[in-house]
Structure formats: structure tokens, C-alpha cells
Amino acid sequence: MIVWRREDGVRLLSRSGREVTGHWRYLAEAGEALPAPTVLDGETVVWRHGRLDFGAVQSRAASSPRARITDPASYIAFDGLQHPVHGDVRSRPYTARRALLITLLKDIGPRTQATMASDDIEVARRWYEDLVAVGVEGIVAKPDRAYPAGYGWCVDCTTR
């Protein structure tokens, strides 16, 4: 999901570009804490019984406002695409974009967080093996290069 913080508010867009702000109104409200203009790329997650529940994300998007209390969602940011000071940062290497992302999110609160990241292959392997127990469905490997439109990274799923 793309979080697009503008001067006039926040828009949430699906990967296909569909407007989903209405389904995730309180995540949009949390996005109001970001300075404008900011654009983030990430994923919405729901924790249930100590595990990530991606099925709950799908049903949560179409559910009642009460679900924000019973099944609260969080936004995990993978990348920063637009920065309020530095502008469009997609041409910068991932490490530079990530540093800006971490700075942007440091005071936002628990509903919006940066994803875990490491350039250590052994750490990534441990995550891949250990995090499946809490519902993580895979890892994303991004080269340290400019942000490509579409899917310019490798996804290795723990479930097939």
C-alpha cells in the first residue's frame, strides 16, 4: 500500500492504484503525523493471537468500523519514495532512502513502523527461518539501487 501524505490530507492507494483510504481511515489518520509531502511504500498488517494474519487484512478491509478495535491494523513501511525536505528520492540508493525513512518514522507511533532490514545474509536467513512462526510469509530482498516502478525486488516466500 502507498501512503501519500499531502498538504490536504492522506491518501492510501493499493498496489494497483485503487483508492483504499476509506477502508483504512484510522491508518490515514495516523499518516497525518507525517510531514507533507511524504510518500511511503509498505504493507498493512493485522496481528491476531501473536501472529500476523494476512487473511484478516483482506477481511478487515471490507469490515465494519468496529474492526479497528477488534482487529487493529498497522502499516509496515518498506521504503520512502518522497521526502518533505529532499523531494522525490526514488533515484537514490535504498540505503539512503531507508535512512530518510527511519528519520521520518521515529516519532510517528506504533501503528506506522519501518520494516526490519539487514544487509547481513546470515541475519536474513535467521529471520526467514524464525519469523514464519509468527506468520511472516517471506522476505523481500532489495538491491541498493534506485527505486524501480513495479516490482524490482526479489520475494522469497516461506509458504508455497
PDB file of C-alpha atoms in Angstrom:
ATOM      1  CA  MET A   1       0.000   0.000   0.000  1.00  0.00           C
ATOM      2  CA  ILE A   2       1.170   3.505  -0.762  1.00  0.00           C
ATOM      3  CA  VAL A   3       0.734   6.185   1.924  1.00  0.00           C
ATOM      4  CA  TRP A   4       0.647   9.584   0.262  1.00  0.00           C
ATOM      5  CA  ARG A   5       0.748  12.464   2.778  1.00  0.00           C
ATOM      6  CA  ARG A   6      -0.257  15.687   1.048  1.00  0.00           C
ATOM      7  CA  GLU A   7      -0.928  19.182   2.343  1.00  0.00           C
ATOM      8  CA  ASP A   8      -4.680  18.468   2.207  1.00  0.00           C
ATOM      9  CA  GLY A   9      -4.570  15.094   3.967  1.00  0.00           C
ATOM     10  CA  VAL A  10      -3.559  11.477   3.421  1.00  0.00           C
ATOM     11  CA  ARG A  11      -4.464   9.100   0.615  1.00  0.00           C
ATOM     12  CA  LEU A  12      -3.929   5.348   0.773  1.00  0.00           C
ATOM     13  CA  LEU A  13      -3.540   3.504  -2.517  1.00  0.00           C
ATOM     14  CA  SER A  14      -3.404  -0.222  -3.250  1.00  0.00           C
ATOM     15  CA  ARG A  15      -0.605  -1.685  -5.396  1.00  0.00           C
ATOM     16  CA  SER A  16      -2.949  -1.427  -8.376  1.00  0.00           C
ATOM     17  CA  GLY A  17      -3.502   2.279  -7.679  1.00  0.00           C
ATOM     18  CA  ARG A  18      -7.013   1.838  -6.263  1.00  0.00           C
ATOM     19  CA  GLU A  19      -8.071   4.327  -3.589  1.00  0.00           C
ATOM     20  CA  VAL A  20      -8.427   2.463  -0.251  1.00  0.00           C
ATOM     21  CA  THR A  21      -8.380   5.355   2.219  1.00  0.00           C
ATOM     22  CA  GLY A  22     -11.988   4.716   3.235  1.00  0.00           C
ATOM     23  CA  HIS A  23     -11.219   1.128   4.227  1.00  0.00           C
ATOM     24  CA  TRP A  24      -8.253   2.140   6.378  1.00  0.00           C
ATOM     25  CA  ARG A  25      -9.400   5.539   7.695  1.00  0.00           C
ATOM     26  CA  TYR A  26      -7.542   5.303  11.013  1.00  0.00           C
ATOM     27  CA  LEU A  27      -4.267   4.411   9.266  1.00  0.00           C
ATOM     28  CA  ALA A  28      -4.817   7.509   7.151  1.00  0.00           C
ATOM     29  CA  GLU A  29      -5.391   9.466  10.367  1.00  0.00           C
ATOM     30  CA  ALA A  30      -2.096   8.096  11.736  1.00  0.00           C
ATOM     31  CA  GLY A  31      -0.451   9.237   8.497  1.00  0.00           C
ATOM     32  CA  GLU A  32      -1.455  12.814   9.319  1.00  0.00           C
ATOM     33  CA  ALA A  33       1.538  12.818  11.707  1.00  0.00           C
ATOM     34  CA  LEU A  34       3.869  12.621   8.698  1.00  0.00           C
ATOM     35  CA  PRO A  35       5.111  15.900   7.250  1.00  0.00           C
ATOM     36  CA  ALA A  36       3.848  16.768   3.765  1.00  0.00           C
ATOM     37  CA  PRO A  37       4.733  15.821   1.143  1.00  0.00           C
ATOM     38  CA  THR A  38       5.688  12.248   2.003  1.00  0.00           C
ATOM     39  CA  VAL A  39       5.121   9.036   0.035  1.00  0.00           C
ATOM     40  CA  LEU A  40       5.772   5.622   1.612  1.00  0.00           C
ATOM     41  CA  ASP A  41       5.604   2.121   0.168  1.00  0.00           C
ATOM     42  CA  GLY A  42       4.631  -0.646   2.552  1.00  0.00           C
ATOM     43  CA  GLU A  43       2.085  -3.161   3.723  1.00  0.00           C
ATOM     44  CA  THR A  44      -0.853  -3.239   6.089  1.00  0.00           C
ATOM     45  CA  VAL A  45      -0.704  -5.994   8.704  1.00  0.00           C
ATOM     46  CA  VAL A  46      -3.043  -7.305  11.387  1.00  0.00           C
ATOM     47  CA  TRP A  47      -1.781  -9.139  14.476  1.00  0.00           C
ATOM     48  CA  ARG A  48      -4.050 -11.860  15.881  1.00  0.00           C
ATOM     49  CA  HIS A  49      -3.106 -14.156  18.738  1.00  0.00           C
ATOM     50  CA  GLY A  50       0.603 -13.277  18.482  1.00  0.00           C
ATOM     51  CA  ARG A  51       0.803 -13.851  14.713  1.00  0.00           C
ATOM     52  CA  LEU A  52       0.465 -11.809  11.563  1.00  0.00           C
ATOM     53  CA  ASP A  53      -2.830 -12.679   9.906  1.00  0.00           C
ATOM     54  CA  PHE A  54      -2.877 -11.690   6.242  1.00  0.00           C
ATOM     55  CA  GLY A  55      -6.354 -13.172   5.828  1.00  0.00           C
ATOM     56  CA  ALA A  56      -7.533 -10.703   8.465  1.00  0.00           C
ATOM     57  CA  VAL A  57      -6.112  -7.865   6.372  1.00  0.00           C
ATOM     58  CA  GLN A  58      -8.324  -8.917   3.465  1.00  0.00           C
ATOM     59  CA  SER A  59     -11.459  -9.265   5.575  1.00  0.00           C
ATOM     60  CA  ARG A  60     -10.575  -6.177   7.621  1.00  0.00           C
ATOM     61  CA  ALA A  61     -10.533  -4.003   4.509  1.00  0.00           C
ATOM     62  CA  ALA A  62     -14.206  -4.785   3.895  1.00  0.00           C
ATOM     63  CA  SER A  63     -15.369  -4.881   7.512  1.00  0.00           C
ATOM     64  CA  SER A  64     -17.165  -2.553   9.859  1.00  0.00           C
ATOM     65  CA  PRO A  65     -15.590   0.376  11.730  1.00  0.00           C
ATOM     66  CA  ARG A  66     -15.715  -1.802  14.869  1.00  0.00           C
ATOM     67  CA  ALA A  67     -12.914  -3.919  13.367  1.00  0.00           C
ATOM     68  CA  ARG A  68     -10.449  -1.116  14.017  1.00  0.00           C
ATOM     69  CA  ILE A  69     -10.859  -2.001  17.701  1.00  0.00           C
ATOM     70  CA  THR A  70     -11.192  -5.796  17.460  1.00  0.00           C
ATOM     71  CA  ASP A  71      -8.556  -6.252  14.714  1.00  0.00           C
ATOM     72  CA  PRO A  72      -6.386  -3.117  14.659  1.00  0.00           C
ATOM     73  CA  ALA A  73      -4.052  -2.835  11.706  1.00  0.00           C
ATOM     74  CA  SER A  74      -0.566  -1.407  11.457  1.00  0.00           C
ATOM     75  CA  TYR A  75       1.394  -0.098   8.493  1.00  0.00           C
ATOM     76  CA  ILE A  76       4.870  -1.501   7.899  1.00  0.00           C
ATOM     77  CA  ALA A  77       6.841   0.824   5.612  1.00  0.00           C
ATOM     78  CA  PHE A  78       9.320  -0.833   3.250  1.00  0.00           C
ATOM     79  CA  ASP A  79      10.554   2.281   1.510  1.00  0.00           C
ATOM     80  CA  GLY A  80      10.339   6.057   1.276  1.00  0.00           C
ATOM     81  CA  LEU A  81       9.648   7.493  -2.174  1.00  0.00           C
ATOM     82  CA  GLN A  82       9.004  11.177  -1.474  1.00  0.00           C
ATOM     83  CA  HIS A  83      10.576  13.127   1.377  1.00  0.00           C
ATOM     84  CA  PRO A  84       9.312  16.508   2.632  1.00  0.00           C
ATOM     85  CA  VAL A  85      12.791  18.085   2.506  1.00  0.00           C
ATOM     86  CA  HIS A  86      14.611  16.066  -0.161  1.00  0.00           C
ATOM     87  CA  GLY A  87      11.712  15.657  -2.609  1.00  0.00           C
ATOM     88  CA  ASP A  88      11.493  12.625  -4.887  1.00  0.00           C
ATOM     89  CA  VAL A  89      14.131  10.225  -3.545  1.00  0.00           C
ATOM     90  CA  ARG A  90      13.387   7.223  -5.785  1.00  0.00           C
ATOM     91  CA  SER A  91      16.648   7.736  -7.707  1.00  0.00           C
ATOM     92  CA  ARG A  92      18.723   7.377  -4.523  1.00  0.00           C
ATOM     93  CA  PRO A  93      20.112   4.023  -3.381  1.00  0.00           C
ATOM     94  CA  TYR A  94      17.983   2.021  -0.955  1.00  0.00           C
ATOM     95  CA  THR A  95      20.332   2.650   1.996  1.00  0.00           C
ATOM     96  CA  ALA A  96      19.893   6.420   1.588  1.00  0.00           C
ATOM     97  CA  ARG A  97      16.098   6.116   1.248  1.00  0.00           C
ATOM     98  CA  ARG A  98      15.961   3.841   4.289  1.00  0.00           C
ATOM     99  CA  ALA A  99      17.927   6.317   6.426  1.00  0.00           C
ATOM    100  CA  LEU A 100      15.418   9.041   5.496  1.00  0.00           C
ATOM    101  CA  LEU A 101      12.519   6.651   6.196  1.00  0.00           C
ATOM    102  CA  ILE A 102      13.812   5.809   9.678  1.00  0.00           C
ATOM    103  CA  THR A 103      14.146   9.507  10.485  1.00  0.00           C
ATOM    104  CA  LEU A 104      10.609  10.232   9.244  1.00  0.00           C
ATOM    105  CA  LEU A 105       9.041   7.447  11.298  1.00  0.00           C
ATOM    106  CA  LYS A 106      10.963   7.773  14.569  1.00  0.00           C
ATOM    107  CA  ASP A 107       8.251   9.791  16.342  1.00  0.00           C
ATOM    108  CA  ILE A 108       5.140   8.599  14.496  1.00  0.00           C
ATOM    109  CA  GLY A 109       3.968   5.864  16.867  1.00  0.00           C
ATOM    110  CA  PRO A 110       3.381   2.121  16.870  1.00  0.00           C
ATOM    111  CA  ARG A 111       0.760   1.990  14.086  1.00  0.00           C
ATOM    112  CA  THR A 112       3.348   3.038  11.472  1.00  0.00           C
ATOM    113  CA  GLN A 113       6.778   1.400  11.566  1.00  0.00           C
ATOM    114  CA  ALA A 114       9.674   0.683   9.245  1.00  0.00           C
ATOM    115  CA  THR A 115      10.233  -2.934   8.304  1.00  0.00           C
ATOM    116  CA  MET A 116      13.231  -4.785   9.684  1.00  0.00           C
ATOM    117  CA  ALA A 117      16.216  -4.643   7.352  1.00  0.00           C
ATOM    118  CA  SER A 118      19.712  -6.070   7.226  1.00  0.00           C
ATOM    119  CA  ASP A 119      22.495  -6.368   4.693  1.00  0.00           C
ATOM    120  CA  ASP A 120      23.831  -9.408   6.576  1.00  0.00           C
ATOM    121  CA  ILE A 121      22.796 -12.590   4.736  1.00  0.00           C
ATOM    122  CA  GLU A 122      23.024 -14.708   7.904  1.00  0.00           C
ATOM    123  CA  VAL A 123      20.664 -12.379   9.761  1.00  0.00           C
ATOM    124  CA  ALA A 124      18.238 -12.555   6.823  1.00  0.00           C
ATOM    125  CA  ARG A 125      18.421 -16.359   6.816  1.00  0.00           C
ATOM    126  CA  ARG A 126      17.620 -16.481  10.546  1.00  0.00           C
ATOM    127  CA  TRP A 127      14.673 -14.143  10.029  1.00  0.00           C
ATOM    128  CA  TYR A 128      13.474 -16.288   7.131  1.00  0.00           C
ATOM    129  CA  GLU A 129      13.593 -19.414   9.278  1.00  0.00           C
ATOM    130  CA  ASP A 130      12.388 -17.952  12.589  1.00  0.00           C
ATOM    131  CA  LEU A 131       9.720 -15.439  11.607  1.00  0.00           C
ATOM    132  CA  VAL A 132       7.495 -17.940   9.817  1.00  0.00           C
ATOM    133  CA  ALA A 133       6.324 -18.942  13.327  1.00  0.00           C
ATOM    134  CA  VAL A 134       4.669 -15.530  13.741  1.00  0.00           C
ATOM    135  CA  GLY A 135       3.070 -15.501  10.302  1.00  0.00           C
ATOM    136  CA  VAL A 136       5.697 -13.731   8.214  1.00  0.00           C
ATOM    137  CA  GLU A 137       5.144 -15.075   4.706  1.00  0.00           C
ATOM    138  CA  GLY A 138       8.582 -14.321   3.302  1.00  0.00           C
ATOM    139  CA  ILE A 139      11.379 -11.828   2.954  1.00  0.00           C
ATOM    140  CA  VAL A 140      11.983  -9.128   0.377  1.00  0.00           C
ATOM    141  CA  ALA A 141      15.476  -8.605  -0.994  1.00  0.00           C
ATOM    142  CA  LYS A 142      16.122  -5.182  -2.498  1.00  0.00           C
ATOM    143  CA  PRO A 143      19.351  -4.251  -4.192  1.00  0.00           C
ATOM    144  CA  ASP A 144      20.938  -0.995  -3.056  1.00  0.00           C
ATOM    145  CA  ARG A 145      19.812   0.955  -6.094  1.00  0.00           C
ATOM    146  CA  ALA A 146      17.160   3.383  -7.255  1.00  0.00           C
ATOM    147  CA  TYR A 147      13.513   2.526  -6.599  1.00  0.00           C
ATOM    148  CA  PRO A 148      12.100   0.779  -9.660  1.00  0.00           C
ATOM    149  CA  ALA A 149       8.473   1.207 -10.653  1.00  0.00           C
ATOM    150  CA  GLY A 150       6.510  -2.009 -10.166  1.00  0.00           C
ATOM    151  CA  TYR A 151       8.287  -4.977  -8.631  1.00  0.00           C
ATOM    152  CA  GLY A 152      12.046  -4.539  -8.814  1.00  0.00           C
ATOM    153  CA  TRP A 153      12.913  -6.776  -5.912  1.00  0.00           C
ATOM    154  CA  CYS A 154      13.001 -10.464  -5.109  1.00  0.00           C
ATOM    155  CA  VAL A 155      10.378 -12.020  -2.859  1.00  0.00           C
ATOM    156  CA  ASP A 156      11.179 -15.381  -1.277  1.00  0.00           C
ATOM    157  CA  CYS A 157       8.069 -16.842   0.332  1.00  0.00           C
ATOM    158  CA  THR A 158       8.116 -19.120   3.344  1.00  0.00           C
ATOM    159  CA  THR A 159       4.759 -20.561   2.261  1.00  0.00           C
ATOM    160  CA  ARG A 160       4.100 -22.102  -1.124  1.00  0.00           C
TER     161      ARG A 160
END
